[in-house]
Short mmCIF file of C-alpha atoms and ligand atoms in Angstrom, two decimals:
data_model
loop_
_atom_site.label_atom_id
_atom_site.label_comp_id
_atom_site.label_asym_id
_atom_site.label_seq_id
_atom_site.Cartn_x
_atom_site.Cartn_y
_atom_site.Cartn_z
CA UNK A 952 15.76 -6.37 4.79
CA UNK A 953 17.64 -3.65 5.81
CA UNK A 954 18.44 -3.22 9.32
CA UNK A 955 18.14 0.67 10.43
CA UNK A 956 19.67 1.78 13.65
CA UNK A 957 19.71 5.15 15.55
CA UNK A 958 22.85 5.60 16.58
CA UNK A 959 25.51 8.00 18.90
CA UNK A 960 28.42 7.22 17.86
CA UNK A 961 29.24 4.60 14.70
CA UNK A 962 31.85 1.88 15.31
CA UNK A 963 32.45 1.90 11.46
CA UNK A 964 32.82 4.76 9.55
CA UNK A 965 33.53 4.37 5.99
CA UNK A 966 30.88 5.61 4.07
CA UNK A 967 29.05 9.06 5.23
CA UNK A 968 26.16 10.75 3.65
CA UNK A 969 25.82 14.04 4.80
CA UNK A 970 21.80 16.01 3.54
CA UNK A 971 21.77 19.05 1.67
CA UNK A 972 19.55 21.76 0.99
CA UNK A 973 19.20 24.26 -1.82
CA UNK A 974 20.67 28.39 -0.34
CA UNK A 975 24.35 28.55 0.76
CA UNK A 976 26.86 31.04 -0.10
CA UNK A 977 25.31 33.27 -3.37
CA UNK A 978 28.55 34.26 -3.96
CA UNK A 979 29.98 31.66 -5.07
CA UNK A 980 26.74 31.15 -7.59
CA UNK A 981 26.22 27.90 -4.82
CA UNK A 982 23.03 26.69 -4.53
CA UNK A 983 23.84 23.83 -2.08
CA UNK A 984 24.20 24.17 1.09
CA UNK A 985 25.42 21.45 3.85
CA UNK A 986 21.91 20.75 6.30
CA UNK A 987 22.67 21.66 10.45
CA UNK A 988 23.25 18.25 11.57
CA UNK A 989 24.66 18.64 15.11
CA UNK A 990 26.03 15.51 15.93
CA UNK A 991 29.82 15.05 16.64
CA UNK A 992 31.44 14.65 13.15
CA UNK A 993 34.64 15.52 12.69
CA UNK A 994 34.90 20.08 12.16
CA UNK A 995 37.49 19.45 8.84
CA UNK A 996 34.71 16.72 7.47
CA UNK A 997 32.19 19.07 7.86
CA UNK A 998 33.93 21.26 6.17
CA UNK A 999 35.22 19.51 3.24
CA UNK A 1000 31.98 18.32 2.31
CA UNK A 1001 30.77 22.66 3.57
CA UNK A 1002 32.91 23.00 -0.48
CA UNK A 1003 32.46 19.99 -1.59
CA UNK A 1004 28.45 21.19 -2.47
CA UNK A 1005 29.34 24.96 -4.67
CA UNK A 1006 32.19 22.57 -5.98
CA UNK A 1007 29.54 20.21 -7.03
CA UNK A 1008 26.99 21.93 -8.12
CA UNK A 1009 24.73 20.50 -6.42
CA UNK A 1010 20.91 22.41 -5.97
CA UNK A 1011 20.05 20.13 -2.89
CA UNK A 1012 17.22 19.17 -5.08
CA UNK A 1013 15.07 16.35 -3.35
CA UNK A 1014 17.68 12.89 -4.78
CA UNK A 1015 20.16 14.87 -5.70
CA UNK A 1016 23.71 12.42 -4.47
CA UNK A 1017 26.95 13.11 -4.95
CA UNK A 1018 29.80 10.66 -4.08
CA UNK A 1019 33.52 12.13 -2.45
CA UNK A 1020 36.59 9.87 -2.88
CA UNK A 1021 38.82 10.51 -0.06
CA UNK A 1022 40.77 7.31 -0.54
CA UNK A 1023 42.96 6.51 2.97
CA UNK A 1024 40.90 8.85 5.04
CA UNK A 1025 38.42 8.45 7.53
CA UNK A 1026 35.57 8.26 6.33
CA UNK A 1027 36.46 6.89 2.86
CA UNK A 1028 33.76 8.16 1.27
CA UNK A 1029 31.09 11.27 1.32
CA UNK A 1030 27.71 10.76 -0.37
CA UNK A 1031 26.25 14.69 -0.66
CA UNK A 1032 22.13 13.83 -0.44
CA UNK A 1033 19.79 16.25 -1.70
CA UNK A 1034 17.20 16.49 0.83
CA UNK A 1035 15.06 19.98 -1.03
CA UNK A 1036 12.74 21.72 0.92
CA UNK A 1037 12.69 19.60 3.71
CA UNK A 1038 10.16 18.40 3.91
CA UNK A 1039 8.70 13.83 4.32
CA UNK A 1040 7.81 13.92 1.24
CA UNK A 1041 11.37 14.87 0.21
CA UNK A 1042 13.14 12.90 2.90
CA UNK A 1043 11.41 10.35 1.15
CA UNK A 1044 12.30 10.70 -2.49
CA UNK A 1045 16.65 12.02 -0.71
CA UNK A 1046 15.84 7.99 1.66
CA UNK A 1047 15.16 6.07 -2.13
CA UNK A 1048 17.26 7.94 -3.81
CA UNK A 1049 20.31 6.93 -1.26
CA UNK A 1050 19.13 3.09 -1.48
CA UNK A 1051 20.37 3.16 -5.14
CA UNK A 1052 23.24 5.45 -5.13
CA UNK A 1053 24.95 3.05 -1.79
CA UNK A 1054 23.47 0.06 -3.19
CA UNK A 1055 26.38 -1.76 -4.25
CA UNK A 1056 27.53 -0.87 0.17
CA UNK A 1057 27.21 -2.91 2.95
CA UNK A 1058 27.02 -0.09 5.47
CA UNK A 1059 26.71 4.12 5.28
CA UNK A 1060 26.31 5.92 7.50
CA UNK A 1061 23.50 9.10 7.75
CA UNK A 1062 24.22 12.40 9.88
CA UNK A 1063 20.60 13.93 10.66
CA UNK A 1064 19.49 17.21 12.11
CA UNK A 1065 18.15 17.59 15.66
CA UNK A 1066 14.27 18.31 16.01
CA UNK A 1067 13.19 17.02 12.85
CA UNK A 1068 11.05 13.99 13.01
CA UNK A 1069 9.22 14.11 9.60
CA UNK A 1070 12.67 13.66 7.78
CA UNK A 1071 13.73 9.95 9.74
CA UNK A 1072 10.00 9.34 8.94
CA UNK A 1073 11.03 9.74 5.57
CA UNK A 1074 14.02 9.16 4.96
CA UNK A 1075 13.11 5.65 6.63
CA UNK A 1076 10.49 5.10 5.14
CA UNK A 1077 12.49 5.93 1.36
CA UNK A 1078 15.19 3.03 2.19
CA UNK A 1079 12.98 0.53 3.03
CA UNK A 1080 10.76 0.65 0.54
CA UNK A 1081 13.00 1.73 -2.56
CA UNK A 1082 15.45 -1.48 -1.87
CA UNK A 1083 12.58 -3.66 -2.19
CA UNK A 1084 13.24 -6.52 -4.76
CA UNK A 1085 10.13 -9.27 -5.18
CA UNK A 1086 12.70 -12.45 -4.79
CA UNK A 1087 10.81 -16.10 -5.18
CA UNK A 1088 14.51 -17.55 -3.89
CA UNK A 1089 17.66 -16.87 -2.45
CA UNK A 1090 19.03 -17.91 -5.06
CA UNK A 1091 21.48 -14.70 -6.63
CA UNK A 1092 20.77 -12.64 -4.65
CA UNK A 1093 22.88 -9.76 -5.66
CA UNK A 1094 25.03 -7.91 -2.99
CA UNK A 1095 22.88 -4.93 -1.26
CA UNK A 1096 23.47 -2.57 1.23
CA UNK A 1097 22.47 -3.99 4.56
CA UNK A 1098 22.53 -1.58 7.37
CA UNK A 1099 22.22 1.90 8.01
CA UNK A 1100 23.24 4.04 10.81
CA UNK A 1101 21.59 6.71 11.50
CA UNK A 1102 23.49 9.52 13.06
CA UNK A 1103 21.73 11.40 15.63
CA UNK A 1104 22.46 13.90 18.94
CA UNK A 1105 19.53 11.98 20.68
CA UNK A 1106 18.89 8.36 19.58
CA UNK A 1107 15.72 8.27 21.81
CA UNK A 1108 14.37 11.63 20.07
CA UNK A 1109 13.73 9.51 17.63
CA UNK A 1110 12.73 5.82 18.86
CA UNK A 1111 8.74 6.21 17.89
CA UNK A 1112 9.62 7.47 14.81
CA UNK A 1113 11.53 5.00 13.08
CA UNK A 1114 9.53 1.99 14.54
CA UNK A 1115 6.41 4.18 13.31
CA UNK A 1116 8.50 4.37 9.87
CA UNK A 1117 9.56 0.87 9.96
CA UNK A 1118 6.54 -0.69 10.50
CA UNK A 1119 4.64 1.28 7.72
CA UNK A 1120 7.19 0.29 5.56
CA UNK A 1121 7.15 -3.32 6.88
CA UNK A 1122 3.47 -3.75 5.61
CA UNK A 1123 3.41 -1.95 2.77
CA UNK A 1124 6.78 -4.81 1.63
CA UNK A 1125 4.34 -7.38 3.02
CA UNK A 1126 1.66 -6.41 0.44
CA UNK A 1127 3.75 -5.93 -2.68
CA UNK A 1128 5.40 -9.50 -1.97
CA UNK A 1129 1.36 -11.15 -1.56
CA UNK A 1130 0.55 -9.05 -4.87
CA UNK A 1131 3.78 -9.83 -6.95
CA UNK A 1132 3.67 -13.79 -6.16
CA UNK A 1133 3.05 -14.91 -9.15
CA UNK A 1134 -0.90 -16.62 -9.24
CA UNK A 1135 0.18 -20.48 -9.62
CA UNK A 1136 1.74 -19.72 -6.02
CA UNK A 1137 -0.99 -17.21 -4.65
CA UNK A 1138 -4.27 -19.32 -4.19
CA UNK A 1139 -6.93 -18.31 -2.24
CA UNK A 1140 -6.07 -20.82 0.66
CA UNK A 1141 -2.36 -20.80 0.10
CA UNK A 1142 -3.13 -16.30 0.71
CA UNK A 1143 -5.20 -17.30 3.96
CA UNK A 1144 -2.08 -19.22 4.89
CA UNK A 1145 0.44 -16.17 4.64
CA UNK A 1146 -2.09 -14.07 6.47
CA UNK A 1147 -1.67 -16.85 9.52
CA UNK A 1148 1.48 -17.07 9.52
CA UNK A 1149 1.84 -13.28 9.21
CA UNK A 1150 -0.86 -12.47 12.10
CA UNK A 1151 0.67 -15.30 14.59
CA UNK A 1152 1.85 -14.07 18.02
CA UNK A 1153 0.15 -10.53 18.03
CA UNK A 1154 -1.69 -11.01 20.69
CA UNK A 1155 -5.61 -9.04 20.34
CA UNK A 1156 -5.98 -10.76 16.91
CA UNK A 1157 -7.68 -13.05 15.01
CA UNK A 1158 -8.41 -14.35 12.52
CA UNK A 1159 -11.42 -16.24 11.08
CA UNK A 1160 -11.11 -18.19 7.79
CA UNK A 1161 -14.03 -19.26 5.17
CA UNK A 1162 -14.02 -22.03 3.41
CA UNK A 1163 -16.58 -22.92 0.74
CA UNK A 1164 -18.40 -25.08 3.33
CA UNK A 1165 -19.06 -22.34 5.05
CA UNK A 1166 -19.17 -18.96 2.77
CA UNK A 1167 -22.43 -21.78 1.03
CA UNK A 1168 -23.88 -22.76 4.34
CA UNK A 1169 -23.97 -18.71 4.88
CA UNK A 1170 -24.97 -17.27 1.96
CA UNK A 1171 -22.06 -16.01 0.35
CA UNK A 1172 -22.99 -16.06 -3.49
CA UNK A 1173 -20.65 -13.78 -5.18
CA UNK A 1174 -17.44 -15.37 -4.02
CA UNK A 1175 -19.15 -18.56 -4.24
CA UNK A 1176 -19.78 -17.36 -8.10
CA UNK A 1177 -16.77 -15.90 -8.98
CA UNK A 1178 -15.21 -19.20 -6.78
CA UNK A 1179 -17.04 -21.90 -8.03
CA UNK A 1180 -14.74 -21.89 -11.97
CA UNK A 1181 -11.28 -22.42 -10.30
CA UNK A 1182 -10.13 -25.88 -8.19
CA UNK A 1183 -8.68 -23.65 -6.41
CA UNK A 1184 -11.99 -23.01 -3.70
CA UNK A 1185 -12.24 -19.51 -3.06
CA UNK A 1186 -12.40 -17.82 0.63
CA UNK A 1187 -13.23 -15.48 3.18
CA UNK A 1188 -10.28 -13.72 5.68
CA UNK A 1189 -11.75 -11.84 8.34
CA UNK A 1190 -8.73 -10.32 10.23
CA UNK A 1191 -9.93 -8.43 13.57
CA UNK A 1192 -7.36 -6.32 15.75
CA UNK A 1193 -9.32 -5.41 18.64
CA UNK A 1194 -7.38 -3.31 21.70
CA UNK A 1195 -9.64 -2.76 24.59
CA UNK A 1196 -8.83 0.96 24.23
CA UNK A 1197 -10.65 0.65 20.76
CA UNK A 1198 -13.07 3.64 20.74
CA UNK A 1199 -13.96 3.71 17.26
CA UNK A 1200 -14.37 0.23 14.78
CA UNK A 1201 -13.67 0.43 11.45
CA UNK A 1202 -13.69 -2.43 8.76
CA UNK A 1203 -11.67 -2.81 5.34
CA UNK A 1204 -12.76 -4.30 2.77
CA UNK A 1205 -10.38 -5.59 -0.20
CA UNK A 1206 -10.86 -7.14 -2.85
CA UNK A 1207 -8.70 -10.87 -3.49
CA UNK A 1208 -8.96 -11.97 -6.84
CA UNK A 1209 -6.06 -13.94 -7.44
CA UNK A 1210 -5.96 -14.35 -11.04
CA UNK A 1211 -8.38 -13.53 -13.27
CA UNK A 1212 -8.88 -14.11 -16.52
CA UNK A 1213 -12.10 -12.97 -16.87
CA UNK A 1214 -13.87 -15.92 -16.57
CA UNK A 1215 -16.01 -17.70 -19.80
CA UNK A 1216 -15.90 -13.51 -21.01
CA UNK A 1217 -12.29 -14.45 -21.46
CA UNK A 1218 -10.19 -11.43 -20.83
CA UNK A 1219 -8.04 -10.49 -24.35
CA UNK A 1220 -3.90 -11.70 -23.53
CA UNK A 1221 -2.89 -8.35 -23.12
CA UNK A 1222 -5.20 -7.48 -21.24
CA UNK A 1223 -4.79 -11.25 -18.46
CA UNK A 1224 -0.89 -10.91 -18.20
CA UNK A 1225 -0.86 -8.95 -15.14
CA UNK A 1226 -3.76 -10.52 -13.35
CA UNK A 1227 -2.10 -11.87 -10.09
CA UNK A 1228 -2.21 -8.44 -8.92
CA UNK A 1229 -6.21 -8.53 -8.95
CA UNK A 1230 -5.64 -9.07 -5.44
CA UNK A 1231 -3.92 -5.72 -4.59
CA UNK A 1232 -6.40 -4.28 -2.40
CA UNK A 1233 -6.99 -7.04 -0.35
CA UNK A 1234 -3.24 -7.34 0.49
CA UNK A 1235 -2.94 -3.51 1.18
CA UNK A 1236 -5.85 -3.82 3.81
CA UNK A 1237 -4.78 -6.82 5.44
CA UNK A 1238 -1.13 -4.93 5.45
CA UNK A 1239 -2.51 -2.10 7.12
CA UNK A 1240 -4.53 -4.26 9.58
CA UNK A 1241 -1.03 -5.61 10.65
CA UNK A 1242 -0.29 -2.28 10.78
CA UNK A 1243 -2.05 -1.39 13.50
CA UNK A 1244 -2.45 -3.76 15.38
CA UNK A 1245 1.54 -3.86 15.58
CA UNK A 1246 2.06 0.12 15.89
CA UNK A 1247 -0.82 -0.80 18.91
CA UNK A 1248 -3.11 1.71 17.16
CA UNK A 1249 -6.21 2.28 19.63
CA UNK A 1250 -8.82 1.44 16.99
CA UNK A 1251 -10.73 -1.83 16.21
CA UNK A 1252 -9.75 -3.22 12.40
CA UNK A 1253 -11.99 -5.62 11.27
CA UNK A 1254 -10.61 -6.34 7.49
CA UNK A 1255 -12.67 -9.15 5.23
CA UNK A 1256 -11.19 -9.73 2.23
CA UNK A 1257 -13.22 -12.20 0.16
CA UNK A 1258 -10.34 -14.05 -1.94
CA UNK A 1259 -11.44 -15.92 -5.44
CA UNK A 1260 -10.11 -17.29 -8.36
CA UNK A 1261 -11.92 -15.90 -11.88
CA UNK A 1262 -11.51 -18.99 -14.28
CA UNK A 1263 -12.53 -20.63 -17.24
CA UNK A 1264 -14.14 -23.98 -16.66
CA UNK A 1265 -17.02 -26.19 -17.20
CA UNK A 1266 -17.77 -25.00 -13.13
CA UNK A 1267 -17.69 -21.31 -13.70
CA UNK A 1268 -20.06 -18.90 -13.09
CA UNK A 1269 -21.98 -17.90 -16.10
CA UNK A 1270 -23.24 -14.52 -17.80
CA UNK A 1271 -26.47 -14.16 -17.36
CA UNK A 1272 -26.52 -15.95 -14.33
CA UNK A 1273 -28.07 -14.75 -11.50
CA UNK A 1274 -26.25 -14.06 -8.19
CA UNK A 1275 -28.12 -14.31 -4.83
CA UNK A 1276 -25.26 -12.29 -2.23
CA UNK A 1277 -25.05 -11.75 1.66
CA UNK A 1278 -28.11 -10.98 2.52
CA UNK A 1279 -30.36 -11.25 0.07
CA UNK A 1280 -29.73 -8.97 -2.70
CA UNK A 1281 -29.52 -10.05 -6.13
CA UNK A 1282 -27.30 -9.00 -9.04
CA UNK A 1283 -27.94 -10.15 -12.83
CA UNK A 1284 -24.42 -10.67 -14.23
CA UNK A 1285 -23.78 -10.07 -18.17
CA UNK A 1286 -19.67 -10.54 -18.44
CA UNK A 1287 -18.52 -12.45 -15.96
CA UNK A 1288 -14.64 -9.92 -16.40
CA UNK A 1289 -16.56 -7.46 -13.69
CA UNK A 1290 -15.99 -10.44 -10.72
CA UNK A 1291 -14.83 -7.90 -8.29
CA UNK A 1292 -18.29 -6.19 -7.85
CA UNK A 1293 -19.24 -9.32 -6.93
CA UNK A 1294 -17.50 -10.75 -3.91
CA UNK A 1295 -17.07 -7.28 -2.63
CA UNK A 1296 -21.03 -7.07 -2.31
CA UNK A 1297 -21.01 -9.89 -0.52
CA UNK A 1298 -18.25 -8.69 2.06
CA UNK A 1299 -19.66 -5.07 2.22
CA UNK A 1300 -23.34 -6.82 2.66
CA UNK A 1301 -22.20 -9.22 5.56
CA UNK A 1302 -20.37 -6.35 7.70
CA UNK A 1303 -23.35 -3.72 7.62
CA UNK A 1304 -25.02 -5.89 7.91
CA UNK A 1305 -23.25 -8.41 11.22
CA UNK A 1306 -20.15 -6.13 11.65
CA UNK A 1307 -21.78 -2.72 12.33
CA UNK A 1308 -18.91 -0.10 11.74
CA UNK A 1309 -18.82 2.87 12.24
CA UNK A 1310 -17.18 3.65 9.15
CA UNK A 1311 -16.31 0.94 6.04
CA UNK A 1312 -13.28 1.47 3.17
CA UNK A 1313 -13.35 -0.88 0.84
CA UNK A 1314 -10.03 -0.90 -1.91
CA UNK A 1315 -10.46 -2.38 -4.73
CA UNK A 1316 -8.89 -3.61 -8.58
CA UNK A 1317 -11.75 -3.19 -10.09
CA UNK A 1318 -11.54 -1.16 -13.15
CA UNK A 1319 -9.11 -0.68 -16.13
CA UNK A 1320 -11.19 2.72 -16.04
CA UNK A 1321 -9.80 4.24 -13.12
CA UNK A 1322 -6.35 4.65 -14.23
CA UNK A 1323 -7.96 5.97 -18.00
CA UNK A 1324 -9.81 8.87 -16.36
CA UNK A 1325 -6.90 9.03 -13.89
CA UNK A 1326 -3.92 7.86 -15.21
CA UNK A 1327 -1.07 5.55 -13.80
CA UNK A 1328 -0.53 6.89 -10.66
CA UNK A 1329 -3.16 8.31 -9.15
CA UNK A 1330 -6.49 5.98 -7.32
CA UNK A 1331 -10.60 6.90 -7.87
CA UNK A 1332 -12.01 7.78 -4.34
CA UNK A 1333 -15.74 7.34 -4.22
CA UNK A 1334 -17.74 8.31 -0.96
CA UNK A 1335 -21.17 10.25 -0.48
CA UNK A 1336 -19.34 11.97 3.29
CA UNK A 1337 -17.26 14.68 2.58
CA UNK A 1338 -15.72 14.73 5.56
CA UNK A 1339 -14.49 11.43 6.12
CA UNK A 1340 -13.82 11.53 2.48
CA UNK A 1341 -11.68 14.68 2.98
CA UNK A 1342 -10.28 12.66 6.04
CA UNK A 1343 -8.90 9.84 3.91
CA UNK A 1344 -7.25 11.57 1.66
CA UNK A 1345 -5.36 13.97 3.42
CA UNK A 1346 -3.35 10.89 4.86
CA UNK A 1347 -3.05 9.46 1.80
CA UNK A 1348 -1.46 12.69 0.09
CA UNK A 1349 0.41 12.69 3.55
CA UNK A 1350 1.42 9.28 2.98
CA UNK A 1351 3.27 10.35 -0.60
CA UNK A 1352 0.28 8.21 -2.08
CA UNK A 1353 -1.96 10.30 -4.33
CA UNK A 1354 -6.08 9.53 -4.80
CA UNK A 1355 -8.32 12.18 -6.88
CA UNK A 1356 -11.85 12.18 -5.27
CA UNK A 1357 -15.28 10.65 -8.28
CA UNK A 1358 -18.68 11.33 -8.09
CA UNK A 1359 -21.19 8.98 -7.03
CA UNK A 1360 -23.30 10.40 -10.11
CA UNK A 1361 -26.71 9.97 -9.93
CA UNK A 1362 -26.89 10.18 -13.95
CA UNK A 1363 -25.94 6.25 -14.29
CA UNK A 1364 -28.48 5.08 -11.50
CA UNK A 1365 -30.97 3.63 -14.16
CA UNK A 1366 -28.24 1.42 -16.09
CA UNK A 1367 -27.43 -0.44 -12.47
CA UNK A 1368 -31.61 -2.10 -13.17
CA UNK A 1369 -32.35 -5.13 -14.02
CA UNK A 1370 -35.59 -7.53 -15.50
CA UNK A 1371 -34.15 -9.76 -13.71
CA UNK A 1372 -32.52 -9.07 -10.83
CA UNK A 1373 -31.83 -6.93 -7.89
CA UNK A 1374 -28.99 -4.74 -10.03
CA UNK A 1375 -27.27 -5.33 -12.82
CA UNK A 1376 -23.78 -5.65 -12.29
CA UNK A 1377 -22.34 -4.42 -15.47
CA UNK A 1378 -23.58 -1.92 -17.25
CA UNK A 1379 -22.60 -0.72 -20.01
CA UNK A 1380 -22.74 2.73 -20.06
CA UNK A 1381 -19.37 4.16 -19.40
CA UNK A 1382 -17.57 6.14 -17.23
CA UNK A 1383 -16.55 2.70 -15.62
CA UNK A 1384 -15.01 2.96 -12.13
CA UNK A 1385 -17.83 5.25 -11.52
CA UNK A 1386 -20.58 2.46 -12.32
CA UNK A 1387 -18.76 0.47 -10.43
CA UNK A 1388 -18.97 2.15 -7.57
CA UNK A 1389 -22.53 2.73 -7.00
CA UNK A 1390 -23.35 -0.86 -7.36
CA UNK A 1391 -20.71 -0.94 -4.52
CA UNK A 1392 -22.84 1.22 -2.95
CA UNK A 1393 -26.52 -0.82 -2.55
CA UNK A 1394 -24.55 -2.99 -1.24
CA UNK A 1395 -23.86 -0.79 2.99
CA UNK A 1396 -26.96 -0.85 3.81
CA UNK A 1397 -27.17 1.56 6.64
CA UNK A 1398 -23.31 2.61 5.97
CA UNK A 1399 -24.52 3.95 2.63
CA UNK A 1400 -23.12 7.32 4.45
CA UNK A 1401 -19.97 6.08 6.28
CA UNK A 1402 -18.51 4.22 3.31
CA UNK A 1403 -15.40 4.69 1.03
CA UNK A 1404 -14.58 2.63 -1.89
CA UNK A 1405 -10.79 3.49 -4.12
CA UNK A 1406 -10.70 1.64 -7.21
CA UNK A 1407 -6.88 1.63 -6.85
CA UNK A 1408 -6.43 -0.60 -10.72
CA UNK A 1409 -4.24 1.53 -12.13
CA UNK A 1410 -1.39 3.26 -8.73
CA UNK A 1411 -1.26 -0.46 -7.37
CA UNK A 1412 1.61 -0.93 -9.81
CA UNK A 1413 4.59 0.65 -11.40
CA UNK A 1414 5.95 -0.33 -14.29
CA UNK A 1415 9.74 0.38 -13.30
CA UNK A 1416 11.72 1.79 -10.36
CA UNK A 1417 10.78 5.54 -9.34
CA UNK A 1418 11.73 7.29 -6.30
CA UNK A 1419 9.97 5.19 -3.88
CA UNK A 1420 8.60 2.44 -5.37
CA UNK A 1421 9.94 -0.32 -7.13
CA UNK A 1422 9.07 -1.97 -10.82
CA UNK A 1423 5.87 -4.70 -10.61
CA UNK A 1424 3.61 -4.15 -7.65
CA UNK A 1425 3.67 -1.18 -4.78
CA UNK A 1426 1.83 -1.29 -2.22
CA UNK A 1427 -0.52 1.14 -2.57
CA UNK A 1428 -2.85 1.85 0.14
CA UNK A 1429 -0.42 0.77 3.15
CA UNK A 1430 0.92 4.09 3.96
CA UNK A 1431 -2.42 6.26 3.95
CA UNK A 1432 -4.39 3.77 4.87
CA UNK A 1433 -2.22 3.55 8.23
CA UNK A 1434 -2.03 7.35 8.71
CA UNK A 1435 -5.55 7.88 8.99
CA UNK A 1436 -5.85 4.70 11.04
CA UNK A 1437 -4.02 6.86 13.56
CA UNK A 1438 -5.68 9.30 13.00
CA UNK A 1439 -9.00 8.23 14.84
CA UNK A 1440 -8.97 7.10 18.66
N1 BES B 272 -9.34 -6.13 -12.22
C1 BES B 272 -10.42 -6.23 -14.13
C2 BES B 272 -9.45 -4.59 -13.45
C3 BES B 272 -9.02 -4.16 -13.80
C4 BES B 272 -8.29 -3.84 -15.22
C5 BES B 272 -7.61 -3.60 -12.66
C6 BES B 272 -6.33 -3.12 -15.29
C7 BES B 272 -6.26 -3.90 -12.79
C8 BES B 272 -6.03 -3.53 -14.66
C9 BES B 272 -11.61 -5.91 -13.32
O1 BES B 272 -11.95 -6.72 -12.60
C10 BES B 272 -12.07 -6.09 -14.98
O2 BES B 272 -11.88 -6.76 -15.64
N2 BES B 272 -12.77 -5.08 -15.34
C11 BES B 272 -13.46 -4.73 -16.00
C12 BES B 272 -14.86 -4.24 -15.87
C13 BES B 272 -15.75 -4.47 -17.85
C14 BES B 272 -16.13 -6.19 -17.17
C15 BES B 272 -17.21 -4.05 -17.15
C16 BES B 272 -12.70 -4.04 -16.20
O3 BES B 272 -12.25 -2.19 -16.09
O4 BES B 272 -13.06 -3.70 -17.99
MN1 MN B 273 -12.63 -8.34 -14.04
ZN1 ZN B 274 -10.64 -7.92 -11.30
#
């Protein structure tokens, strides 16, 4: 990964990046000006760059880049970087554009303004997220940007925010790696092993992994039913960040279907081809928990990732089966492709009955209806708790992600009825994302009012590079969750 360092005087100055923003002298028709950066840079270089911004017709919009070569002089290359109005989002877009513009250069120096931690946070996140590439092997590694020196007047002042941004980006990148990994590699056991490796060595971070026998003994019927058709048995990962100074306890739950064929109610081929991403919710909550631990956030976070592969085989569960979930509620499952809610139901019921946290949040690639309702970038957020919903929505937006509140509409409750079981798990009532949320709510017990569900099927994947997103898994949810967890103390 790209190394990012704070410095007050770089060792070498090959490429110097200078931020520009909208503004500048009106008499020359210019619309961009240099952002003041108080670090020690030669006056002649700054003067040259200041003249360049209007001459190059820059507007200063976030993400604009313009390269200027000065052969045989130092620095050899000036790169003007538009940062827009200077808010965190603009700097994140700028950092992403910079990662792409400087892709072929091993090392760059970026001059930064004083007293602007949000700018530094945005820039670092943008750089680290946009330079992400998923690689199964090291073979054929292209030359890439390796070192970024952040040139500042006072390195100490930015130390903490750089660490925060780096941890946020690293854990988002981990969620992307897990989600991009092909399902030939990524079975439940492998996923649990990755969590174990990532958690190792962090004090106060505890891991318990339940296999099929323990799940059977514990009564986790939903996870066992969904995982029953696969040669790779299911797991339940329980990762607990338990700092001594925690006042509140949050449980995060993430859907971890390592591949979703749809089961016996098999998916059509186009709908199946990307279903290795069906564990993006589990990846996000695990990564956010690791982030909370690495940052030492003073909140207890227990993360549950029910992991199963939804396959077609002689041991697969059948449409029409009745499933007995953790805690005893039963569901009639007429569509084996509605598997996510079955594994989540066990985890939510277990959390509510045994862990009894203050707050309960689940993330899941739960329905195609998420994208139908809200498009490709926006998660669907459900909660009966207005305050909690607003806090999460605000954290998600501040982090540069998007979610929209959706109703737990009572109109659909009647469709959750079943003649044979307590609940019907896949009512054909339309509003697929809403009915899935209503189903989950039945398992939240006494935490019903302290629960948030986010359907993140749509924003978990990007069809192409765009700002800090790279084609493929986005790691959606890690940034928003980390921001939110940091507000709880
Ligand atoms: N994993 C899918 C949802 C999904 C679809 C995620 C597209 C990402 C992109 C989920 O398990 C599923 O199959 N949901 C069904 C539910 C239906 C059978 C009630 C759906 O959305 O069609
Ligand atoms: Mn499915
Ligand atoms: Zn699924």
